[in-house]
PDB file of C-alpha atoms and ligand atoms in Angstrom:
ATOM      1  CA  MET A   1     104.392  52.050 120.420  1.00 48.00           C
ATOM      2  CA  THR A   2     105.046  55.294 118.615  1.00 52.00           C
ATOM      3  CA  GLY A   3     102.703  58.175 117.748  1.00 66.00           C
ATOM      4  CA  ALA A   4     100.750  56.701 114.841  1.00 75.00           C
ATOM      5  CA  ASP A   5     100.477  53.222 116.400  1.00 88.00           C
ATOM      6  CA  ASP A   6      99.280  54.852 119.586  1.00 93.00           C
ATOM      7  CA  THR A   7      96.532  56.754 117.814  1.00 96.00           C
ATOM      8  CA  ASP A   8      95.356  53.576 116.068  1.00 96.00           C
ATOM      9  CA  TYR A   9      95.455  51.539 119.256  1.00 97.00           C
ATOM     10  CA  LEU A  10      93.503  54.148 121.228  1.00 98.00           C
ATOM     11  CA  SER A  11      90.969  54.578 118.454  1.00 98.00           C
ATOM     12  CA  ALA A  12      90.337  50.811 118.384  1.00 98.00           C
ATOM     13  CA  PHE A  13      90.146  50.763 122.189  1.00 98.00           C
ATOM     14  CA  ARG A  14      87.426  53.430 122.223  1.00 98.00           C
ATOM     15  CA  THR A  15      85.493  51.849 119.381  1.00 98.00           C
ATOM     16  CA  GLU A  16      85.511  48.389 120.937  1.00 98.00           C
ATOM     17  CA  LEU A  17      84.227  49.777 124.233  1.00 98.00           C
ATOM     18  CA  GLY A  18      81.776  52.146 122.572  1.00 98.00           C
ATOM     19  CA  LEU A  19      83.239  55.130 124.401  1.00 98.00           C
ATOM     20  CA  PRO A  20      82.837  58.707 123.152  1.00 97.00           C
ATOM     21  CA  GLY A  21      86.397  59.362 124.325  1.00 98.00           C
ATOM     22  CA  ILE A  22      88.751  59.110 127.249  1.00 98.00           C
ATOM     23  CA  ILE A  23      88.759  61.437 130.243  1.00 98.00           C
ATOM     24  CA  ASP A  24      92.215  61.939 131.688  1.00 98.00           C
ATOM     25  CA  VAL A  25      92.131  63.489 135.178  1.00 98.00           C
ATOM     26  CA  HIS A  26      95.905  63.711 135.500  1.00 98.00           C
ATOM     27  CA  THR A  27      97.594  65.773 132.793  1.00 98.00           C
ATOM     28  CA  HIS A  28      99.988  68.665 133.238  1.00 98.00           C
ATOM     29  CA  PHE A  29      99.737  71.992 131.472  1.00 98.00           C
ATOM     30  CA  MET A  30     101.524  74.919 133.063  1.00 97.00           C
ATOM     31  CA  PRO A  31     103.310  78.149 132.191  1.00 97.00           C
ATOM     32  CA  ASP A  32     106.051  77.432 129.686  1.00 95.00           C
ATOM     33  CA  GLN A  33     108.935  78.567 131.890  1.00 95.00           C
ATOM     34  CA  VAL A  34     107.665  76.348 134.737  1.00 95.00           C
ATOM     35  CA  LEU A  35     107.224  73.316 132.508  1.00 95.00           C
ATOM     36  CA  ARG A  36     110.768  73.753 131.202  1.00 94.00           C
ATOM     37  CA  LYS A  37     112.065  73.719 134.785  1.00 93.00           C
ATOM     38  CA  VAL A  38     110.043  70.573 135.501  1.00 92.00           C
ATOM     39  CA  TRP A  39     111.520  68.906 132.408  1.00 94.00           C
ATOM     40  CA  ALA A  40     115.044  69.958 133.422  1.00 93.00           C
ATOM     41  CA  TYR A  41     114.401  68.386 136.831  1.00 91.00           C
ATOM     42  CA  PHE A  42     113.255  65.112 135.252  1.00 91.00           C
ATOM     43  CA  ASP A  43     116.321  65.204 132.965  1.00 91.00           C
ATOM     44  CA  SER A  44     118.601  65.540 135.986  1.00 90.00           C
ATOM     45  CA  ALA A  45     116.898  62.545 137.689  1.00 85.00           C
ATOM     46  CA  GLY A  46     116.873  64.633 140.895  1.00 82.00           C
ATOM     47  CA  PRO A  47     116.126  63.145 144.336  1.00 82.00           C
ATOM     48  CA  LEU A  48     112.333  63.535 144.021  1.00 80.00           C
ATOM     49  CA  ILE A  49     112.488  61.334 140.910  1.00 80.00           C
ATOM     50  CA  GLY A  50     115.287  58.968 141.798  1.00 78.00           C
ATOM     51  CA  ARG A  51     115.967  57.465 138.371  1.00 84.00           C
ATOM     52  CA  ALA A  52     116.252  58.178 134.651  1.00 85.00           C
ATOM     53  CA  TRP A  53     112.914  59.484 133.397  1.00 89.00           C
ATOM     54  CA  PRO A  54     112.839  60.315 129.695  1.00 90.00           C
ATOM     55  CA  ILE A  55     109.903  62.631 128.849  1.00 92.00           C
ATOM     56  CA  ALA A  56     107.950  61.149 125.934  1.00 94.00           C
ATOM     57  CA  TYR A  57     105.880  64.183 124.909  1.00 96.00           C
ATOM     58  CA  ARG A  58     108.220  67.144 125.081  1.00 95.00           C
ATOM     59  CA  ALA A  59     106.705  69.599 122.626  1.00 95.00           C
ATOM     60  CA  ASP A  60     105.095  73.021 122.375  1.00 96.00           C
ATOM     61  CA  GLU A  61     101.749  73.522 124.070  1.00 97.00           C
ATOM     62  CA  GLN A  62      99.642  73.487 120.912  1.00 97.00           C
ATOM     63  CA  VAL A  63     101.342  70.290 119.732  1.00 97.00           C
ATOM     64  CA  ARG A  64     100.685  68.656 123.096  1.00 98.00           C
ATOM     65  CA  LEU A  65      97.026  69.651 122.964  1.00 98.00           C
ATOM     66  CA  LYS A  66      96.657  68.244 119.464  1.00 98.00           C
ATOM     67  CA  THR A  67      98.379  65.028 120.534  1.00 97.00           C
ATOM     68  CA  LEU A  68      95.910  64.495 123.400  1.00 98.00           C
ATOM     69  CA  ARG A  69      92.932  65.220 121.163  1.00 98.00           C
ATOM     70  CA  ASP A  70      94.264  62.849 118.486  1.00 97.00           C
ATOM     71  CA  PHE A  71      94.384  60.168 121.185  1.00 98.00           C
ATOM     72  CA  GLY A  72      90.645  60.702 121.723  1.00 98.00           C
ATOM     73  CA  VAL A  73      90.996  62.465 125.048  1.00 98.00           C
ATOM     74  CA  ARG A  74      87.817  64.426 125.461  1.00 98.00           C
ATOM     75  CA  ALA A  75      88.474  66.158 128.775  1.00 98.00           C
ATOM     76  CA  PHE A  76      91.624  66.625 130.811  1.00 98.00           C
ATOM     77  CA  THR A  77      93.171  68.732 133.575  1.00 98.00           C
ATOM     78  CA  ALA A  78      95.986  71.263 133.820  1.00 98.00           C
ATOM     79  CA  LEU A  79      97.630  70.155 137.037  1.00 98.00           C
ATOM     80  CA  VAL A  80      99.926  72.842 138.419  1.00 97.00           C
ATOM     81  CA  TYR A  81     101.608  72.768 141.818  1.00 96.00           C
ATOM     82  CA  PRO A  82     103.759  75.259 143.703  1.00 96.00           C
ATOM     83  CA  HIS A  83     106.978  74.161 145.406  1.00 95.00           C
ATOM     84  CA  LYS A  84     107.185  77.350 147.501  1.00 97.00           C
ATOM     85  CA  PRO A  85     105.015  80.188 148.857  1.00 97.00           C
ATOM     86  CA  ASN A  86     103.768  83.094 146.731  1.00 97.00           C
ATOM     87  CA  MET A  87     103.411  81.022 143.609  1.00 97.00           C
ATOM     88  CA  ALA A  88      99.954  79.391 143.729  1.00 98.00           C
ATOM     89  CA  ALA A  89      97.893  82.536 143.055  1.00 98.00           C
ATOM     90  CA  TRP A  90      99.968  83.265 139.964  1.00 98.00           C
ATOM     91  CA  LEU A  91      99.634  79.659 138.752  1.00 98.00           C
ATOM     92  CA  ASN A  92      95.866  79.940 139.263  1.00 98.00           C
ATOM     93  CA  GLU A  93      95.748  83.017 137.050  1.00 98.00           C
ATOM     94  CA  TRP A  94      97.518  81.071 134.338  1.00 98.00           C
ATOM     95  CA  THR A  95      95.245  78.010 134.619  1.00 98.00           C
ATOM     96  CA  ALA A  96      92.111  80.193 134.528  1.00 98.00           C
ATOM     97  CA  ASP A  97      93.345  81.761 131.316  1.00 98.00           C
ATOM     98  CA  PHE A  98      94.349  78.363 129.919  1.00 98.00           C
ATOM     99  CA  ALA A  99      90.914  76.892 130.680  1.00 98.00           C
ATOM    100  CA  ALA A 100      89.227  79.893 129.062  1.00 98.00           C
ATOM    101  CA  ARG A 101      91.138  79.306 125.826  1.00 98.00           C
ATOM    102  CA  THR A 102      91.011  75.481 126.052  1.00 98.00           C
ATOM    103  CA  PRO A 103      87.367  74.368 126.314  1.00 97.00           C
ATOM    104  CA  ASP A 104      88.193  70.672 126.742  1.00 98.00           C
ATOM    105  CA  CYS A 105      90.394  71.411 129.774  1.00 98.00           C
ATOM    106  CA  LEU A 106      88.756  71.261 133.211  1.00 98.00           C
ATOM    107  CA  HIS A 107      89.551  74.550 134.944  1.00 98.00           C
ATOM    108  CA  THR A 108      92.235  73.569 137.466  1.00 98.00           C
ATOM    109  CA  ALA A 109      93.701  75.428 140.454  1.00 98.00           C
ATOM    110  CA  THR A 110      96.146  74.803 143.281  1.00 98.00           C
ATOM    111  CA  PHE A 111      97.247  76.051 146.713  1.00 98.00           C
ATOM    112  CA  PHE A 112     100.091  76.074 149.205  1.00 98.00           C
ATOM    113  CA  PRO A 113      99.953  76.420 153.024  1.00 98.00           C
ATOM    114  CA  GLU A 114     100.241  80.204 153.292  1.00 98.00           C
ATOM    115  CA  PRO A 115      98.072  82.932 154.841  1.00 98.00           C
ATOM    116  CA  GLU A 116      96.562  83.963 151.481  1.00 98.00           C
ATOM    117  CA  ALA A 117      95.499  80.407 150.562  1.00 98.00           C
ATOM    118  CA  GLU A 118      91.915  80.726 151.786  1.00 98.00           C
ATOM    119  CA  SER A 119      91.229  83.878 149.770  1.00 98.00           C
ATOM    120  CA  TYR A 120      92.798  82.780 146.470  1.00 98.00           C
ATOM    121  CA  VAL A 121      91.173  79.336 146.711  1.00 98.00           C
ATOM    122  CA  ALA A 122      87.799  81.006 147.337  1.00 98.00           C
ATOM    123  CA  ALA A 123      88.473  83.277 144.348  1.00 98.00           C
ATOM    124  CA  ALA A 124      89.361  80.320 142.119  1.00 98.00           C
ATOM    125  CA  VAL A 125      86.162  78.508 143.149  1.00 98.00           C
ATOM    126  CA  GLN A 126      84.193  81.680 142.446  1.00 98.00           C
ATOM    127  CA  ASP A 127      85.945  81.861 139.092  1.00 98.00           C
ATOM    128  CA  GLY A 128      84.759  78.345 138.173  1.00 98.00           C
ATOM    129  CA  ALA A 129      87.635  76.027 139.140  1.00 98.00           C
ATOM    130  CA  ARG A 130      86.415  72.429 138.827  1.00 98.00           C
ATOM    131  CA  VAL A 131      89.411  70.534 140.146  1.00 98.00           C
ATOM    132  CA  PHE A 132      92.404  71.301 142.370  1.00 98.00           C
ATOM    133  CA  LYS A 133      95.867  69.810 142.589  1.00 98.00           C
ATOM    134  CA  ALA A 134      97.941  69.367 145.727  1.00 98.00           C
ATOM    135  CA  HIS A 135     101.458  67.949 145.747  1.00 96.00           C
ATOM    136  CA  VAL A 136     102.562  66.978 149.241  1.00 95.00           C
ATOM    137  CA  GLN A 137     105.892  65.585 148.030  1.00 93.00           C
ATOM    138  CA  VAL A 138     107.075  68.485 145.850  1.00 93.00           C
ATOM    139  CA  GLY A 139     105.483  71.135 148.112  1.00 96.00           C
ATOM    140  CA  ASP A 140     107.065  69.439 151.138  1.00 95.00           C
ATOM    141  CA  TYR A 141     104.233  70.478 153.453  1.00 97.00           C
ATOM    142  CA  HIS A 142     102.046  68.641 155.949  1.00 97.00           C
ATOM    143  CA  PRO A 143      98.521  68.404 154.523  1.00 98.00           C
ATOM    144  CA  GLY A 144      97.270  68.993 158.070  1.00 98.00           C
ATOM    145  CA  ASP A 145      99.023  72.382 158.222  1.00 98.00           C
ATOM    146  CA  PRO A 146      96.631  74.763 160.078  1.00 98.00           C
ATOM    147  CA  LEU A 147      96.919  77.218 157.166  1.00 98.00           C
ATOM    148  CA  LEU A 148      95.102  74.647 155.017  1.00 98.00           C
ATOM    149  CA  GLU A 149      92.158  74.083 157.376  1.00 98.00           C
ATOM    150  CA  PRO A 150      89.977  76.759 155.700  1.00 98.00           C
ATOM    151  CA  VAL A 151      90.974  75.421 152.253  1.00 98.00           C
ATOM    152  CA  TRP A 152      89.900  71.857 153.043  1.00 98.00           C
ATOM    153  CA  GLY A 153      86.685  73.159 154.595  1.00 98.00           C
ATOM    154  CA  LEU A 154      85.885  75.241 151.552  1.00 98.00           C
ATOM    155  CA  LEU A 155      86.607  72.458 149.060  1.00 98.00           C
ATOM    156  CA  GLU A 156      84.655  69.945 151.129  1.00 98.00           C
ATOM    157  CA  ASP A 157      81.626  72.270 151.222  1.00 98.00           C
ATOM    158  CA  ALA A 158      81.879  73.003 147.487  1.00 98.00           C
ATOM    159  CA  GLN A 159      82.600  69.296 146.732  1.00 98.00           C
ATOM    160  CA  ILE A 160      85.383  70.186 144.302  1.00 98.00           C
ATOM    161  CA  PRO A 161      87.756  67.260 143.704  1.00 98.00           C
ATOM    162  CA  ILE A 162      91.430  67.606 144.614  1.00 98.00           C
ATOM    163  CA  VAL A 163      93.992  65.449 142.802  1.00 98.00           C
ATOM    164  CA  ILE A 164      96.551  64.936 145.539  1.00 98.00           C
ATOM    165  CA  HIS A 165      99.987  63.384 145.275  1.00 97.00           C
ATOM    166  CA  CYS A 166     100.499  62.088 148.797  1.00 97.00           C
ATOM    167  CA  GLY A 167     101.912  58.598 148.290  1.00 96.00           C
ATOM    168  CA  SER A 168     105.619  57.988 148.827  1.00 95.00           C
ATOM    169  CA  GLY A 169     106.460  57.313 145.173  1.00 92.00           C
ATOM    170  CA  PRO A 170     108.617  57.803 143.210  1.00 90.00           C
ATOM    171  CA  ALA A 171     110.597  58.872 146.292  1.00 89.00           C
ATOM    172  CA  PRO A 172     109.237  59.468 149.805  1.00 92.00           C
ATOM    173  CA  GLY A 173     108.780  63.001 151.135  1.00 93.00           C
ATOM    174  CA  THR A 174     108.684  64.277 154.708  1.00 94.00           C
ATOM    175  CA  HIS A 175     104.878  64.160 154.804  1.00 95.00           C
ATOM    176  CA  THR A 176     103.935  61.458 152.291  1.00 95.00           C
ATOM    177  CA  GLY A 177     102.103  58.238 153.136  1.00 96.00           C
ATOM    178  CA  THR A 178      98.582  57.738 154.462  1.00 96.00           C
ATOM    179  CA  GLU A 179      99.050  59.020 157.996  1.00 97.00           C
ATOM    180  CA  PRO A 180      99.180  62.802 157.385  1.00 97.00           C
ATOM    181  CA  ILE A 181      96.251  62.801 154.938  1.00 98.00           C
ATOM    182  CA  ALA A 182      94.225  60.399 157.110  1.00 98.00           C
ATOM    183  CA  GLY A 183      94.345  63.069 159.821  1.00 98.00           C
ATOM    184  CA  VAL A 184      92.850  65.576 157.365  1.00 98.00           C
ATOM    185  CA  LEU A 185      90.104  63.105 156.418  1.00 98.00           C
ATOM    186  CA  GLN A 186      89.192  62.603 160.053  1.00 98.00           C
ATOM    187  CA  ARG A 187      88.358  66.309 160.230  1.00 98.00           C
ATOM    188  CA  PHE A 188      86.945  66.613 156.680  1.00 98.00           C
ATOM    189  CA  PRO A 189      85.424  63.173 155.990  1.00 98.00           C
ATOM    190  CA  ARG A 190      83.484  64.295 152.888  1.00 98.00           C
ATOM    191  CA  LEU A 191      86.556  65.761 151.184  1.00 98.00           C
ATOM    192  CA  PRO A 192      86.513  64.578 147.536  1.00 98.00           C
ATOM    193  CA  LEU A 193      90.175  63.666 147.268  1.00 98.00           C
ATOM    194  CA  ILE A 194      91.527  61.862 144.212  1.00 98.00           C
ATOM    195  CA  ILE A 195      94.644  60.013 145.345  1.00 98.00           C
ATOM    196  CA  ALA A 196      97.158  60.298 142.506  1.00 98.00           C
ATOM    197  CA  HIS A 197      98.946  57.161 141.308  1.00 98.00           C
ATOM    198  CA  MET A 198      96.610  55.001 143.475  1.00 98.00           C
ATOM    199  CA  GLY A 199      98.921  56.118 146.311  1.00 98.00           C
ATOM    200  CA  THR A 200     102.010  54.412 144.841  1.00 97.00           C
ATOM    201  CA  PRO A 201     103.661  52.570 146.524  1.00 97.00           C
ATOM    202  CA  GLU A 202     101.294  52.452 149.535  1.00 98.00           C
ATOM    203  CA  TYR A 203      98.520  50.838 147.462  1.00 98.00           C
ATOM    204  CA  SER A 204      96.870  48.777 150.202  1.00 98.00           C
ATOM    205  CA  GLU A 205      96.865  51.577 152.761  1.00 98.00           C
ATOM    206  CA  PHE A 206      95.181  53.984 150.346  1.00 98.00           C
ATOM    207  CA  LEU A 207      92.623  51.325 149.348  1.00 98.00           C
ATOM    208  CA  ASP A 208      91.824  51.026 153.068  1.00 98.00           C
ATOM    209  CA  LEU A 209      91.263  54.786 153.182  1.00 98.00           C
ATOM    210  CA  ALA A 210      89.019  54.589 150.108  1.00 98.00           C
ATOM    211  CA  GLU A 211      86.925  51.953 151.855  1.00 98.00           C
ATOM    212  CA  ALA A 212      86.637  54.144 154.934  1.00 98.00           C
ATOM    213  CA  TYR A 213      85.755  57.366 153.065  1.00 98.00           C
ATOM    214  CA  PRO A 214      83.101  57.099 150.316  1.00 98.00           C
ATOM    215  CA  ASN A 215      84.119  60.397 148.680  1.00 98.00           C
ATOM    216  CA  LEU A 216      87.718  59.294 148.232  1.00 98.00           C
ATOM    217  CA  ARG A 217      88.779  58.339 144.708  1.00 98.00           C
ATOM    218  CA  LEU A 218      92.020  57.124 143.173  1.00 98.00           C
ATOM    219  CA  ASP A 219      93.663  57.867 139.843  1.00 98.00           C
ATOM    220  CA  THR A 220      95.490  55.212 137.836  1.00 98.00           C
ATOM    221  CA  THR A 221      98.349  57.484 136.792  1.00 98.00           C
ATOM    222  CA  MET A 222     101.328  55.341 135.736  1.00 97.00           C
ATOM    223  CA  VAL A 223     100.168  52.374 137.831  1.00 98.00           C
ATOM    224  CA  TRP A 224     100.570  48.946 136.136  1.00 98.00           C
ATOM    225  CA  THR A 225     102.869  50.386 133.453  1.00 97.00           C
ATOM    226  CA  ASP A 226     106.155  48.571 132.905  1.00 96.00           C
ATOM    227  CA  PHE A 227     107.976  51.545 134.414  1.00 95.00           C
ATOM    228  CA  SER A 228     105.929  51.543 137.625  1.00 96.00           C
ATOM    229  CA  GLU A 229     105.763  47.764 137.953  1.00 97.00           C
ATOM    230  CA  ALA A 230     109.577  47.558 137.826  1.00 95.00           C
ATOM    231  CA  ASP A 231     109.848  49.872 140.814  1.00 92.00           C
ATOM    232  CA  ALA A 232     106.617  49.578 142.810  1.00 96.00           C
ATOM    233  CA  PRO A 233     104.601  46.560 141.635  1.00 97.00           C
ATOM    234  CA  TYR A 234     100.894  46.626 142.414  1.00 98.00           C
ATOM    235  CA  PRO A 235     100.054  43.611 144.633  1.00 97.00           C
ATOM    236  CA  ILE A 236      98.169  40.833 142.819  1.00 94.00           C
ATOM    237  CA  GLY A 237      96.210  40.280 146.032  1.00 96.00           C
ATOM    238  CA  GLU A 238      94.657  43.734 145.664  1.00 98.00           C
ATOM    239  CA  HIS A 239      92.993  43.095 142.291  1.00 96.00           C
ATOM    240  CA  SER A 240      89.688  42.227 143.951  1.00 97.00           C
ATOM    241  CA  ARG A 241      89.513  45.676 145.521  1.00 98.00           C
ATOM    242  CA  LEU A 242      89.917  47.226 142.062  1.00 98.00           C
ATOM    243  CA  ARG A 243      86.599  45.591 141.222  1.00 97.00           C
ATOM    244  CA  SER A 244      84.820  46.524 144.426  1.00 98.00           C
ATOM    245  CA  LEU A 245      85.969  50.150 144.108  1.00 98.00           C
ATOM    246  CA  ALA A 246      85.387  50.304 140.331  1.00 98.00           C
ATOM    247  CA  ASP A 247      83.194  53.398 140.564  1.00 98.00           C
ATOM    248  CA  ARG A 248      85.935  55.353 142.338  1.00 98.00           C
ATOM    249  CA  ILE A 249      88.924  54.746 140.077  1.00 98.00           C
ATOM    250  CA  LEU A 250      89.702  57.357 137.424  1.00 98.00           C
ATOM    251  CA  PHE A 251      92.068  57.146 134.496  1.00 98.00           C
ATOM    252  CA  GLY A 252      95.099  59.437 134.637  1.00 98.00           C
ATOM    253  CA  SER A 253      98.271  59.478 132.565  1.00 98.00           C
ATOM    254  CA  ASP A 254     100.739  62.187 133.748  1.00 97.00           C
ATOM    255  CA  PHE A 255     100.943  63.375 130.125  1.00 98.00           C
ATOM    256  CA  PRO A 256     103.248  64.856 128.899  1.00 97.00           C
ATOM    257  CA  ASN A 257     105.777  63.902 131.592  1.00 95.00           C
ATOM    258  CA  ILE A 258     105.725  60.168 131.014  1.00 96.00           C
ATOM    259  CA  PRO A 259     108.589  57.809 130.186  1.00 95.00           C
ATOM    260  CA  HIS A 260     106.437  55.706 127.824  1.00 96.00           C
ATOM    261  CA  SER A 261     103.764  56.078 125.167  1.00 96.00           C
ATOM    262  CA  TYR A 262     100.278  57.287 126.063  1.00 98.00           C
ATOM    263  CA  GLY A 263      98.831  54.088 124.659  1.00 98.00           C
ATOM    264  CA  HIS A 264     100.869  52.094 127.150  1.00 97.00           C
ATOM    265  CA  SER A 265      99.059  53.885 130.029  1.00 98.00           C
ATOM    266  CA  VAL A 266      95.749  52.603 128.664  1.00 98.00           C
ATOM    267  CA  HIS A 267      97.083  49.190 127.704  1.00 98.00           C
ATOM    268  CA  ALA A 268      98.373  48.800 131.282  1.00 98.00           C
ATOM    269  CA  LEU A 269      94.712  48.929 132.384  1.00 98.00           C
ATOM    270  CA  GLU A 270      93.444  46.718 129.609  1.00 98.00           C
ATOM    271  CA  ARG A 271      95.899  43.924 130.436  1.00 97.00           C
ATOM    272  CA  LEU A 272      94.613  43.773 134.036  1.00 98.00           C
ATOM    273  CA  ASP A 273      91.737  41.834 132.511  1.00 97.00           C
ATOM    274  CA  LEU A 274      89.066  43.300 134.765  1.00 98.00           C
ATOM    275  CA  GLY A 275      86.510  43.433 131.980  1.00 97.00           C
ATOM    276  CA  ASP A 276      85.039  45.947 129.547  1.00 98.00           C
ATOM    277  CA  ASP A 277      82.634  47.485 132.054  1.00 98.00           C
ATOM    278  CA  TRP A 278      85.506  48.216 134.417  1.00 98.00           C
ATOM    279  CA  LEU A 279      87.457  49.900 131.613  1.00 98.00           C
ATOM    280  CA  ARG A 280      84.431  51.961 130.581  1.00 98.00           C
ATOM    281  CA  GLN A 281      83.915  53.192 134.123  1.00 98.00           C
ATOM    282  CA  VAL A 282      87.575  53.969 134.756  1.00 98.00           C
ATOM    283  CA  CYS A 283      88.438  55.522 131.401  1.00 98.00           C
ATOM    284  CA  TYR A 284      85.300  57.587 130.986  1.00 98.00           C
ATOM    285  CA  HIS A 285      82.106  57.236 132.979  1.00 98.00           C
ATOM    286  CA  ASN A 286      83.375  57.803 136.527  1.00 98.00           C
ATOM    287  CA  ALA A 287      85.008  61.090 135.551  1.00 98.00           C
ATOM    288  CA  ALA A 288      82.082  62.086 133.332  1.00 98.00           C
ATOM    289  CA  THR A 289      79.751  61.699 136.308  1.00 98.00           C
ATOM    290  CA  LEU A 290      82.102  63.436 138.731  1.00 98.00           C
ATOM    291  CA  PHE A 291      82.646  66.452 136.472  1.00 98.00           C
ATOM    292  CA  GLY A 292      79.232  66.529 134.831  1.00 97.00           C
ATOM    293  CA  ILE A 293      80.566  65.875 131.314  1.00 96.00           C
ATOM    294  CA  GLU A 294      77.888  64.873 128.795  1.00 83.00           C
TER     295      GLU A 294
HETATM  296 ZN1  LIG B 301     101.560  64.191 137.796  1.00 75.17          ZN
END
């Protein structure tokens, strides 16, 4: 599928389901110089990626925004993530400005285990942040780091969702997998985590966590696409839990850093054959409810 076909496919998809649009909880917008470094890393197929990963939507920011809107995406995030200390507060300044000039973007913020984390996270919440991003693999930190205790407490109290990459895909990190984050959930059981990529490749373990913690959600980012299935196939035996947890699964794409068309991310859900109601919930209503989108 190319651009125009994609737009047609997504338009038909929305019309058939009677959806006002798609809500994508997993998109990346970040300062230009950072995004260029991310793209260079993907191009190099570095160890965190592990294989060739051609970026499908490499374009200027305004072009990327128009592309998403043309696809019928009505609300999206600007997921930023620091890979070192002294970076998160600066990223949060950028995302606040981006959200202010991009009304369809949910104001996003991030953090890193560092002494200042509590104060800049509190400031971001005060400033209207509606979603956070944490990247345990790229950040290479333990989510149970004592420096994050006040951050988890604050976000649990404020009930602000955190999209967290803590599964061991595409390549495992020192602190990925369910065990480190399960320790955090034991102490902060109401934490509204959104497990990115359904926890790829530890699908079953993260579904277990979702069953244990009612505020836990999962995003579909890249799961069931040809690219993901070739590397980390989702177990057929776990399809029934997709139905039982239907109200806690949210559509995500990883736009623009995806090795396939945007339409393929949606088609990957459609071909699961879980029914129109499931698609409506996952592609729109669950996120609309969570973020209070009309
Ligand atoms: Zn991502």
